[in-house]
Structure formats: structure tokens, C-alpha cells
Short mmCIF file of C-alpha atoms and ligand atoms in Angstrom, two decimals:
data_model
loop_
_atom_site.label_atom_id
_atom_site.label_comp_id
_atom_site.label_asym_id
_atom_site.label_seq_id
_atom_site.Cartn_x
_atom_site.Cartn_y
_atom_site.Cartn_z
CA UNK A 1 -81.51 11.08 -221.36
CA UNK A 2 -79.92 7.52 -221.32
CA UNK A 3 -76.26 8.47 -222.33
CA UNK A 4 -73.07 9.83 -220.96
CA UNK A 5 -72.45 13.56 -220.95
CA UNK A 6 -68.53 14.80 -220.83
CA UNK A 7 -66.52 18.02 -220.91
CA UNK A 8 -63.54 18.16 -222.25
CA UNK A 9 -60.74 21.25 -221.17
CA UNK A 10 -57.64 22.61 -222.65
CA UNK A 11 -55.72 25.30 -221.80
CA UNK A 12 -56.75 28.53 -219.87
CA UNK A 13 -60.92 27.67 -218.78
CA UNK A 14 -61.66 28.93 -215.67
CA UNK A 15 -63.31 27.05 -212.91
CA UNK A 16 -64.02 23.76 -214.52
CA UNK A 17 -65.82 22.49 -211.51
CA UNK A 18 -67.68 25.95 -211.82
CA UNK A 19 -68.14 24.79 -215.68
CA UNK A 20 -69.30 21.10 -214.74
CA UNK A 21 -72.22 22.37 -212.65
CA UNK A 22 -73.74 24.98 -214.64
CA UNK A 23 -73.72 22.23 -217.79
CA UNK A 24 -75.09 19.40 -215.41
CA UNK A 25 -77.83 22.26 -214.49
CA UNK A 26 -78.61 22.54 -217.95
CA UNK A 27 -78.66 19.23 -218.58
CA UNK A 28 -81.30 18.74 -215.30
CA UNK A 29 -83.51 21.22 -216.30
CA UNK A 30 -84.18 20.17 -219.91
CA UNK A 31 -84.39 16.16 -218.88
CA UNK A 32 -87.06 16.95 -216.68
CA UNK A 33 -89.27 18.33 -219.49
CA UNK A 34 -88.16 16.21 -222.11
CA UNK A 35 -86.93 12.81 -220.88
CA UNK A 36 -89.19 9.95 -222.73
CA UNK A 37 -88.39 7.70 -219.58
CA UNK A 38 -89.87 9.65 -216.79
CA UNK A 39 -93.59 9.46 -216.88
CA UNK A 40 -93.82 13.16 -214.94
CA UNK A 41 -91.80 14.60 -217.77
CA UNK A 42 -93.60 17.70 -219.76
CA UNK A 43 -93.13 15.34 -222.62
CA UNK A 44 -94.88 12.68 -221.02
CA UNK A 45 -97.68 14.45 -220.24
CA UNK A 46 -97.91 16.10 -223.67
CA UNK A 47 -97.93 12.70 -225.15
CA UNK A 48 -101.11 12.04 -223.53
CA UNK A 49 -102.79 14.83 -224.42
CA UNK A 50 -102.46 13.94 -227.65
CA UNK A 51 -102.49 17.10 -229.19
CA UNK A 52 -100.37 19.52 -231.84
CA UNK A 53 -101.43 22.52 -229.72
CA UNK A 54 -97.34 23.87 -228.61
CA UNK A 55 -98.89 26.60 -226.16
CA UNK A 56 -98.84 23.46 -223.56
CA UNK A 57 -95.11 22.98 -223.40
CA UNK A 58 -92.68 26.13 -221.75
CA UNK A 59 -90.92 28.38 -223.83
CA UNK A 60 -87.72 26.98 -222.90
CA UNK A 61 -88.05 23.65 -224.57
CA UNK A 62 -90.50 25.22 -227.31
CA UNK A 63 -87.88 24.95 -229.97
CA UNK A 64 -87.16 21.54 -229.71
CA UNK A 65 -90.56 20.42 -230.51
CA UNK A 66 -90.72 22.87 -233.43
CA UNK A 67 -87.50 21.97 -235.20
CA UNK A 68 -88.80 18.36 -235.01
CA UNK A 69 -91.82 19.16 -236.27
CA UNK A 70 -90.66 21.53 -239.21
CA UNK A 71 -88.10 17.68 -239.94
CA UNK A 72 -91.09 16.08 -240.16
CA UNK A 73 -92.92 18.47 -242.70
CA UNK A 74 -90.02 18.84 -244.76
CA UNK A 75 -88.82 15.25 -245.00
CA UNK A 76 -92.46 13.79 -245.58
CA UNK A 77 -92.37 12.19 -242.36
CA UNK A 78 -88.84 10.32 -242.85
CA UNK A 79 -88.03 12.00 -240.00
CA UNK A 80 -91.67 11.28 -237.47
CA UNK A 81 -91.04 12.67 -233.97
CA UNK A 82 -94.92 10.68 -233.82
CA UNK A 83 -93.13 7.11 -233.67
CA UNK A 84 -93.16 7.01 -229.51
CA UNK A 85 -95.76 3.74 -229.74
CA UNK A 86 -93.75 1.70 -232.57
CA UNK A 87 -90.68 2.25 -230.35
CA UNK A 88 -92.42 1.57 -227.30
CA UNK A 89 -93.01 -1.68 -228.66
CA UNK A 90 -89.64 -2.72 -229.53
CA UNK A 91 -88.35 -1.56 -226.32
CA UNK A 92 -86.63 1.67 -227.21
CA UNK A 93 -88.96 4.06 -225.25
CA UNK A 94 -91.79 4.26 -222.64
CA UNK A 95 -93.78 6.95 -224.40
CA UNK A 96 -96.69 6.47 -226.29
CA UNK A 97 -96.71 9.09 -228.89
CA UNK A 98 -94.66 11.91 -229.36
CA UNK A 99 -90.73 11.14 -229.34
CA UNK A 100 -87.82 13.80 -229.06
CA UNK A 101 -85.14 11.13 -229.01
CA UNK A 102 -83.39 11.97 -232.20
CA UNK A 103 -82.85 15.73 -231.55
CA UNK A 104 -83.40 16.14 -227.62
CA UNK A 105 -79.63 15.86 -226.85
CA UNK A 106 -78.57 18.17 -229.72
CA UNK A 107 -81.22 20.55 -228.30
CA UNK A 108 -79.72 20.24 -224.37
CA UNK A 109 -76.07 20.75 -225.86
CA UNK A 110 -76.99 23.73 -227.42
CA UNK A 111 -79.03 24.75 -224.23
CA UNK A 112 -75.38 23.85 -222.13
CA UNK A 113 -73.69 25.78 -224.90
CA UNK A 114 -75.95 28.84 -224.32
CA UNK A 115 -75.39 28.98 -220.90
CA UNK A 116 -71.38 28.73 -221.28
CA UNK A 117 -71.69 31.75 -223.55
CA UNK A 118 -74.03 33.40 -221.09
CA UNK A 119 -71.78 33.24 -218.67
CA UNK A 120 -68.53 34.32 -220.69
CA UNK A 121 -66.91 30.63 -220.55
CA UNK A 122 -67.72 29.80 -224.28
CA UNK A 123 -65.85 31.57 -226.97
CA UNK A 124 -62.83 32.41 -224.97
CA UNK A 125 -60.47 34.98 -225.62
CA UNK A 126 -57.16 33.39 -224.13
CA UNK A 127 -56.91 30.56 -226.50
CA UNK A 128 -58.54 28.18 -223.40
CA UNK A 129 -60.36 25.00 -225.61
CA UNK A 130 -64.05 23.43 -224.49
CA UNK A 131 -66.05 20.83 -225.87
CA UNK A 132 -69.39 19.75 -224.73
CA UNK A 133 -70.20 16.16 -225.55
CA UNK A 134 -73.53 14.28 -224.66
CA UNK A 135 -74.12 10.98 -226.31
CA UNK A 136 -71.76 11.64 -229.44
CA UNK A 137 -73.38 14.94 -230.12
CA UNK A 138 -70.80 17.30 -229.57
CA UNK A 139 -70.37 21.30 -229.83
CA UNK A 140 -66.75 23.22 -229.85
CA UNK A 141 -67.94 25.91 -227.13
CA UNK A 142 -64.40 27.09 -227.54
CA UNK A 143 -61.60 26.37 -229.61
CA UNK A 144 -60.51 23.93 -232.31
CA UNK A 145 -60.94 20.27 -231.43
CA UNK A 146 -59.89 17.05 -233.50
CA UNK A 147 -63.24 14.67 -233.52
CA UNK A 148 -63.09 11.15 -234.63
CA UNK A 149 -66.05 9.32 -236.95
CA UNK A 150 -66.44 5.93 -235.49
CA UNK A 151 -65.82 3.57 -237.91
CA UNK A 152 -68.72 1.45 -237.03
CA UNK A 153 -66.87 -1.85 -238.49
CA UNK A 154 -64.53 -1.71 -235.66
CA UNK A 155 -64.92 -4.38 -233.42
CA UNK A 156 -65.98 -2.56 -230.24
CA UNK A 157 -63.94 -3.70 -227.02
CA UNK A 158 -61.88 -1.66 -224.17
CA UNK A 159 -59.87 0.32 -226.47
CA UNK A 160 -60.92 3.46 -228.54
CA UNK A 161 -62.15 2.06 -232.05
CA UNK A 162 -60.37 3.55 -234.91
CA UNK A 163 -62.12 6.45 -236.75
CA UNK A 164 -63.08 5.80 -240.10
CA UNK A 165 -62.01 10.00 -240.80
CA UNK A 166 -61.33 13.21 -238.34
CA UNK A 167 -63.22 16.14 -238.77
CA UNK A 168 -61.45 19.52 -236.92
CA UNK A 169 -64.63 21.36 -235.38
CA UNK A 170 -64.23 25.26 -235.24
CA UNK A 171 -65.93 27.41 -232.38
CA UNK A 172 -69.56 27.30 -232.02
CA UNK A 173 -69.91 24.62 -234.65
CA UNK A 174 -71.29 21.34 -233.97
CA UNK A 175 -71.33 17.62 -235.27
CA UNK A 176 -73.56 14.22 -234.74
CA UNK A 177 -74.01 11.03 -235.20
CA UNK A 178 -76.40 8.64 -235.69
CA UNK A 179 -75.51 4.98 -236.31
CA UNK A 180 -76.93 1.61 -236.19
CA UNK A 181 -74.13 -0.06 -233.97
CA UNK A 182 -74.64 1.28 -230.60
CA UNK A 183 -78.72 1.30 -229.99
CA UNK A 184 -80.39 -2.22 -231.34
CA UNK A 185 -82.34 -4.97 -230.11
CA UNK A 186 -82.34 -8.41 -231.41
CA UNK A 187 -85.57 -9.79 -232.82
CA UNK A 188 -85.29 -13.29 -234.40
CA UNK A 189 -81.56 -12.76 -234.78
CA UNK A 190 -81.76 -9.71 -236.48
CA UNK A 191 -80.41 -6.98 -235.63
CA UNK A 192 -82.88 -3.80 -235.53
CA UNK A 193 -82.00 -0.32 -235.69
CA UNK A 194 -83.04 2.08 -233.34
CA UNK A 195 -83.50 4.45 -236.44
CA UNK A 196 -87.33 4.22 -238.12
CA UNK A 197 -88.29 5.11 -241.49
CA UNK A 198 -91.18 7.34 -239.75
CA UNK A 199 -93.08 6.46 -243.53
CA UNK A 200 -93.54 2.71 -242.43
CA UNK A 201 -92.58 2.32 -239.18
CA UNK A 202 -89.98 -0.35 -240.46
CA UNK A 203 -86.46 -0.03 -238.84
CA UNK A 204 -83.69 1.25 -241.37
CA UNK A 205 -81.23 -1.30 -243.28
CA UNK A 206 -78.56 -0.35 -245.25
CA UNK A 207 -76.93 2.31 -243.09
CA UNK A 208 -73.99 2.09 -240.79
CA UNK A 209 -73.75 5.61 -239.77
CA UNK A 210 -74.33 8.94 -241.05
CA UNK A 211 -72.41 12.06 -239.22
CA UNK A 212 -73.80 15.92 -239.77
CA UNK A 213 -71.83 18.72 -239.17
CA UNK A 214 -74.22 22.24 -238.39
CA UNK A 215 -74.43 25.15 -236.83
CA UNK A 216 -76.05 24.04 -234.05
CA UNK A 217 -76.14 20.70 -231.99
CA UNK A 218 -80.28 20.57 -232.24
CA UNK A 219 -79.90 20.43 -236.39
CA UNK A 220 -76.86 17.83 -236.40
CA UNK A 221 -78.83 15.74 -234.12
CA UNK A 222 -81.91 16.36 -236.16
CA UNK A 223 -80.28 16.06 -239.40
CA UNK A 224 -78.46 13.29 -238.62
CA UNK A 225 -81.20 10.76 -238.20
CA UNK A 226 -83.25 12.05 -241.15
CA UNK A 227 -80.54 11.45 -243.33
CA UNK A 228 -79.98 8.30 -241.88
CA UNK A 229 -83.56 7.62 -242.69
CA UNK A 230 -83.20 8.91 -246.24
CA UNK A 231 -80.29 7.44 -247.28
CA UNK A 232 -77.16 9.18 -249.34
CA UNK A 233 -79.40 9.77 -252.70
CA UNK A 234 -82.60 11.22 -251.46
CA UNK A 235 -80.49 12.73 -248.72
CA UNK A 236 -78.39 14.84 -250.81
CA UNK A 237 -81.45 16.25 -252.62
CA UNK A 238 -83.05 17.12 -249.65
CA UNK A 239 -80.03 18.88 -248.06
CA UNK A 240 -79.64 20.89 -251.52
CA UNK A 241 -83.60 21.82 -251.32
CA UNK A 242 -83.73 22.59 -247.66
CA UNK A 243 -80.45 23.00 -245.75
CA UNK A 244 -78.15 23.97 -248.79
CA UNK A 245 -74.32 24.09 -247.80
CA UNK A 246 -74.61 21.72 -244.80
CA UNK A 247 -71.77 18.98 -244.72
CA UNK A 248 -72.81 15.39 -244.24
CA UNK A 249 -71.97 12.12 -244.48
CA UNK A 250 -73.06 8.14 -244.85
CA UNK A 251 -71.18 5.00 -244.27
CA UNK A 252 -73.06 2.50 -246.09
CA UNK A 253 -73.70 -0.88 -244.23
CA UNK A 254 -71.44 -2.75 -246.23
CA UNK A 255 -67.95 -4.27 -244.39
CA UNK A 256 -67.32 -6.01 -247.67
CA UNK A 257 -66.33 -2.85 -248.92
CA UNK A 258 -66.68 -0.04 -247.18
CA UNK A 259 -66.85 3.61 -248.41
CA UNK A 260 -67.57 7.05 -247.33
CA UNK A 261 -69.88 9.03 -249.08
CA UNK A 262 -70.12 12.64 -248.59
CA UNK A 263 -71.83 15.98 -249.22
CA UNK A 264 -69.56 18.78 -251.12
CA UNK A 265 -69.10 20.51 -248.28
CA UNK A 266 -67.85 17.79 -246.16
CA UNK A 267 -65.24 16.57 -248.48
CA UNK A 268 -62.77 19.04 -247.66
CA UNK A 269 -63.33 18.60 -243.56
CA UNK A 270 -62.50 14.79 -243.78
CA UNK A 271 -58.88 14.03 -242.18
CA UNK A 272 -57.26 11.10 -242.70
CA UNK A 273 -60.11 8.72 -243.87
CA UNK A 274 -60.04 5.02 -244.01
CA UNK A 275 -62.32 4.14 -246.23
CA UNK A 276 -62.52 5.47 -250.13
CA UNK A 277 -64.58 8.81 -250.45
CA UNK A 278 -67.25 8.63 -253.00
CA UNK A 279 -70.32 11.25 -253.68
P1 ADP B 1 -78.97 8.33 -230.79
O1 ADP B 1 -80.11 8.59 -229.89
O2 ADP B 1 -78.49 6.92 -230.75
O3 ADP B 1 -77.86 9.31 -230.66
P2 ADP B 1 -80.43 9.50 -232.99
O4 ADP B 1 -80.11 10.89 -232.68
O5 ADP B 1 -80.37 9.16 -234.42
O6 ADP B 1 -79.49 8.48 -232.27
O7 ADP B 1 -81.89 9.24 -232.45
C1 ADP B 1 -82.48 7.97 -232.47
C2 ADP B 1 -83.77 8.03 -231.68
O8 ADP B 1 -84.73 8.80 -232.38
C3 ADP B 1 -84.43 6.68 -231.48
O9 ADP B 1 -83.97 6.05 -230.32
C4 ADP B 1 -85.89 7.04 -231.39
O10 ADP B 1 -86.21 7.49 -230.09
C5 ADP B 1 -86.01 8.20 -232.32
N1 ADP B 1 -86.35 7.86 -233.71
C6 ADP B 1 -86.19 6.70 -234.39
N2 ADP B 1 -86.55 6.80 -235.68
C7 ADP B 1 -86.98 8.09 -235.85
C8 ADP B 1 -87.49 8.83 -236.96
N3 ADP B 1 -87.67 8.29 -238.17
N4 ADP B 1 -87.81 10.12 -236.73
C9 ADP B 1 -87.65 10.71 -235.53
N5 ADP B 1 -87.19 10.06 -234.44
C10 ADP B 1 -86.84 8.77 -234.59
MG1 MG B 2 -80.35 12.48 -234.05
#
């Protein structure tokens, strides 16, 4: 999937090398049927069939495809798991048509997170702590864990950037991020987001980040990029119309003077934040 997946431990976990491999078999298994770089992929070789017919991709992986799909309907295509041959062309993919990029890791934590509960490591008993992180999409599969939201005006270098806020994450639940700081290319010295508006095809301005905090790792991955896409206005009304209650958050592309603006629900889960919260 392109990023770096980690584990983090405290306290009383069992065999974390035991841990390690059944994630990293998780993570193996749904790769190979939804990576966008391998050609061989199940994705791949539904992208060139070209078709909306699901009964061609395994049942494991089936709910990927349909929450991206059921994005799409609902955000009028803000959110366009169709844009694989737009981002093709600027370099950000290899496939042609359909794209899972913007909820595929979300989906293969939650997949990791299944497993750990399968097997009795999640939700433990004996106050042992585990977080599952792949790419900045993480999921508290035990335990309470402090997370930091990168404050994407930090200058990045060796050292841990600053967090514009810290959100405590509670078992099971899980938080994302999607910003425009880490993922670009450079076309005639602009910067361009890896983030679409799936409407136009055009690559988002005006957002620095936006952060989701959900039930699951598949809808704050999912969520997270539509709302980038949407922006904090038309993003709040679609959260109150289709995902009532969830907590989310935008940092607007402005260093000049930044701000935080945030859902209801996420006002109370910001720690410590930097930057003046506004709704
Ligand atoms: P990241 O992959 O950096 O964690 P996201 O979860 O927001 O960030 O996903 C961004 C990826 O989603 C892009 O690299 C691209 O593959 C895909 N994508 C870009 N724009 C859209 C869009 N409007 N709808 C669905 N997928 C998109
Ligand atoms: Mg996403």
C-alpha cells in the first residue's frame, strides 16, 4: 500500500512477535487484492473490466468497494473512487479506473483489528494497551492512547512535528487523516494535492488537513478525504444529513492565521490545541 504500518504495545500484550505476524498477514492478504500498484491485484483486474458488477471481487474485500461506492452516492461524487485515470496521470497511481486509495488502509486496519479480536489480543482484559497504525490511520485495538494532529505548518525535519491538538482514542475507536502536506507533486511550481474534487477532477486548494474520528478505520479513512473534498461548510451539512454525531475536523490552508474548525462532537476530544477553535 505505499506507507509504513506500526504497532504500538503497552503493558501486559502477549506475544508481540505473535501480534506482528498475524497483522503483517492481514496486511498481505488484503494488498494483494487491493494494491493499485500491482497490476495482478483483484483491483487491477477489476479496473479493466470496467464494470459495477461486485460479484467479481471476494467477499473478503467486498466491503471496501461498497463503502466507497455508497461515499460516492452520498457525496455526489466529491468523494469518486472512479478517479484511477486522472491520478494516473499526475503520477499518483498506475490504475486506470477504479481507485481504493482513500479508504483501502482504513479498510486493512480494521481487517488487522478483526483479526486481533479474533484471536483474543484486542480488547484486553488486563489493562495491556495496542494501537494499530498504517499510514496515519490508526485504531485503539486496546486501551486508551494519546494521538497527535499534525500540525501541517510545521516545518517537517528529523524531529516529531508539533501537533496542532491531541485527541485520547478509546478502545475500538478509530481516527484519520488526510492532508495535503505529505502526498503532492509539483506541476509548474505548484504544489498539487493528492486529494481530487471527484466533481472536476481538479486537485483540492484550500485545505491543510482534515482528521475524522469513527467507529471504524474504513469510515475515518473514507470520511476523511470526502470532507477534505467538501470543505468545513458543505462538510458539516453532510455529516449532519448522513453520518450524524461523527467528530471531525479541518485545518484551513492558511499559515497566516491558522485555526481549527470542528464538528460538535469533536470539540470536547481536542487536547491542548494550538491553533484557535472555531465552528
Ligand atoms: P492518504 O492516502 O495520503 O492517507 P487519503 O486517505 O485522503 O490520503 O487518500 C488519498 C488518495 O485517495 C489519493 O492518493 C487517491 O488515490 C485517492 N483520491 C484522491 N481524490 C479522491 C476523491 N475525490 N475520491 C476518492 N478517492 C480519491
Ligand atoms: Mg482517506
Amino acid at each position: 500500500m505505499g506507507t509504513v504500518a506500526a504497532l504500538s504495545f503497552r503493558g501486559e500484550t502477549g506475544d508481540r512477535y505473535e501480534v506482528r505476524e498475524a497483522v503483517a498477514g492481514v496486511y498481505d492478504r488484503v494488498n494483494a487484492k487491493l494494491s493499485a500498484w500491482d497490476e495482478d491485484s483483484e483491483l487491477s483486474r477489476f479496473a479493466r473490466a470496467k464494470t459495477n458488477d461486485l460479484s467479481f471481487v471476494s467477499d473478503d474485500v467486498r466491503p471496501c468497494y461498497e463503502c466507497a461506492f455508497r461515499l460516492a452516492r452520498e457525496s455526489g461524487n466529491a468523494f469518486n473512487p472512479r478517479l484511477g485515470a486522472t491520478l494516473r496521470d499526475l503520477g499518483f497511481t498506475r490504475v486506470s479506473d477504479v481507485d481504493l486509495g482513500a479508504i483501502a488502509k482504513g479498510f486493512a486496519v480494521d481487517a488487522a483489528y478483526d483479526e486481533l479480536v479474533a484471536t483474543g489480543y484486542a480488547r484486553r482484559p488486563d489493562g495491556g494497551a495496542l494501537l494499530i497504525d498504517l499510514g496515519g490511520n490508526l485504531r485503539s485495538a486496546a486501551g486508551e492512547w494519546r494521538t497527535g494532529v499534525r500540525n501541517p505548518f510545521a516545518a517537517t525535519g528529523e524531529s516529531a512535528p508539533p501537533h496542532a491538538a491531541i485527541i485520547v482514542l478509546t478502545n475500538g475507536e478509530a481516527v484519520a487523516t488526510s492532508g495535503n502536506y505529505e502526498r503532492f507533486v509539483e506541476k509548474d511550481g505548484i504544489r498539487v494535492s493528492h486529494i481530487l474534487d471527484g466533481r472536476t477532477g481538479q486537485p483540492v486548494q484550500g485545505i491543510a488537513g482534515v482528521t475524522v474520528l469513527a467507529e471504524s478505520a474504513m469510515m475515518a479513512d473514507g470520511l476523511s478525504t470526502t470532507l477534505f473534498v467538501l470543505g468545513p461548510k458543505a462538510g458539516m451539512e453532510f455529516l449532519a444529513k448522513h453520518y450524524p454525531g461523527t467528530a471531525a475536523l479541518w485545518i484551513p490552508d492558511n499559515p497566516d492565521d491558522p485555526c481549527i474548525i470542528a464538528t460538535p462532537s469533536m470539540r470536547p476530544r481536542l487536547l491542548s490545541p494550538i491553533f484557535p477553535v472555531r465552528h
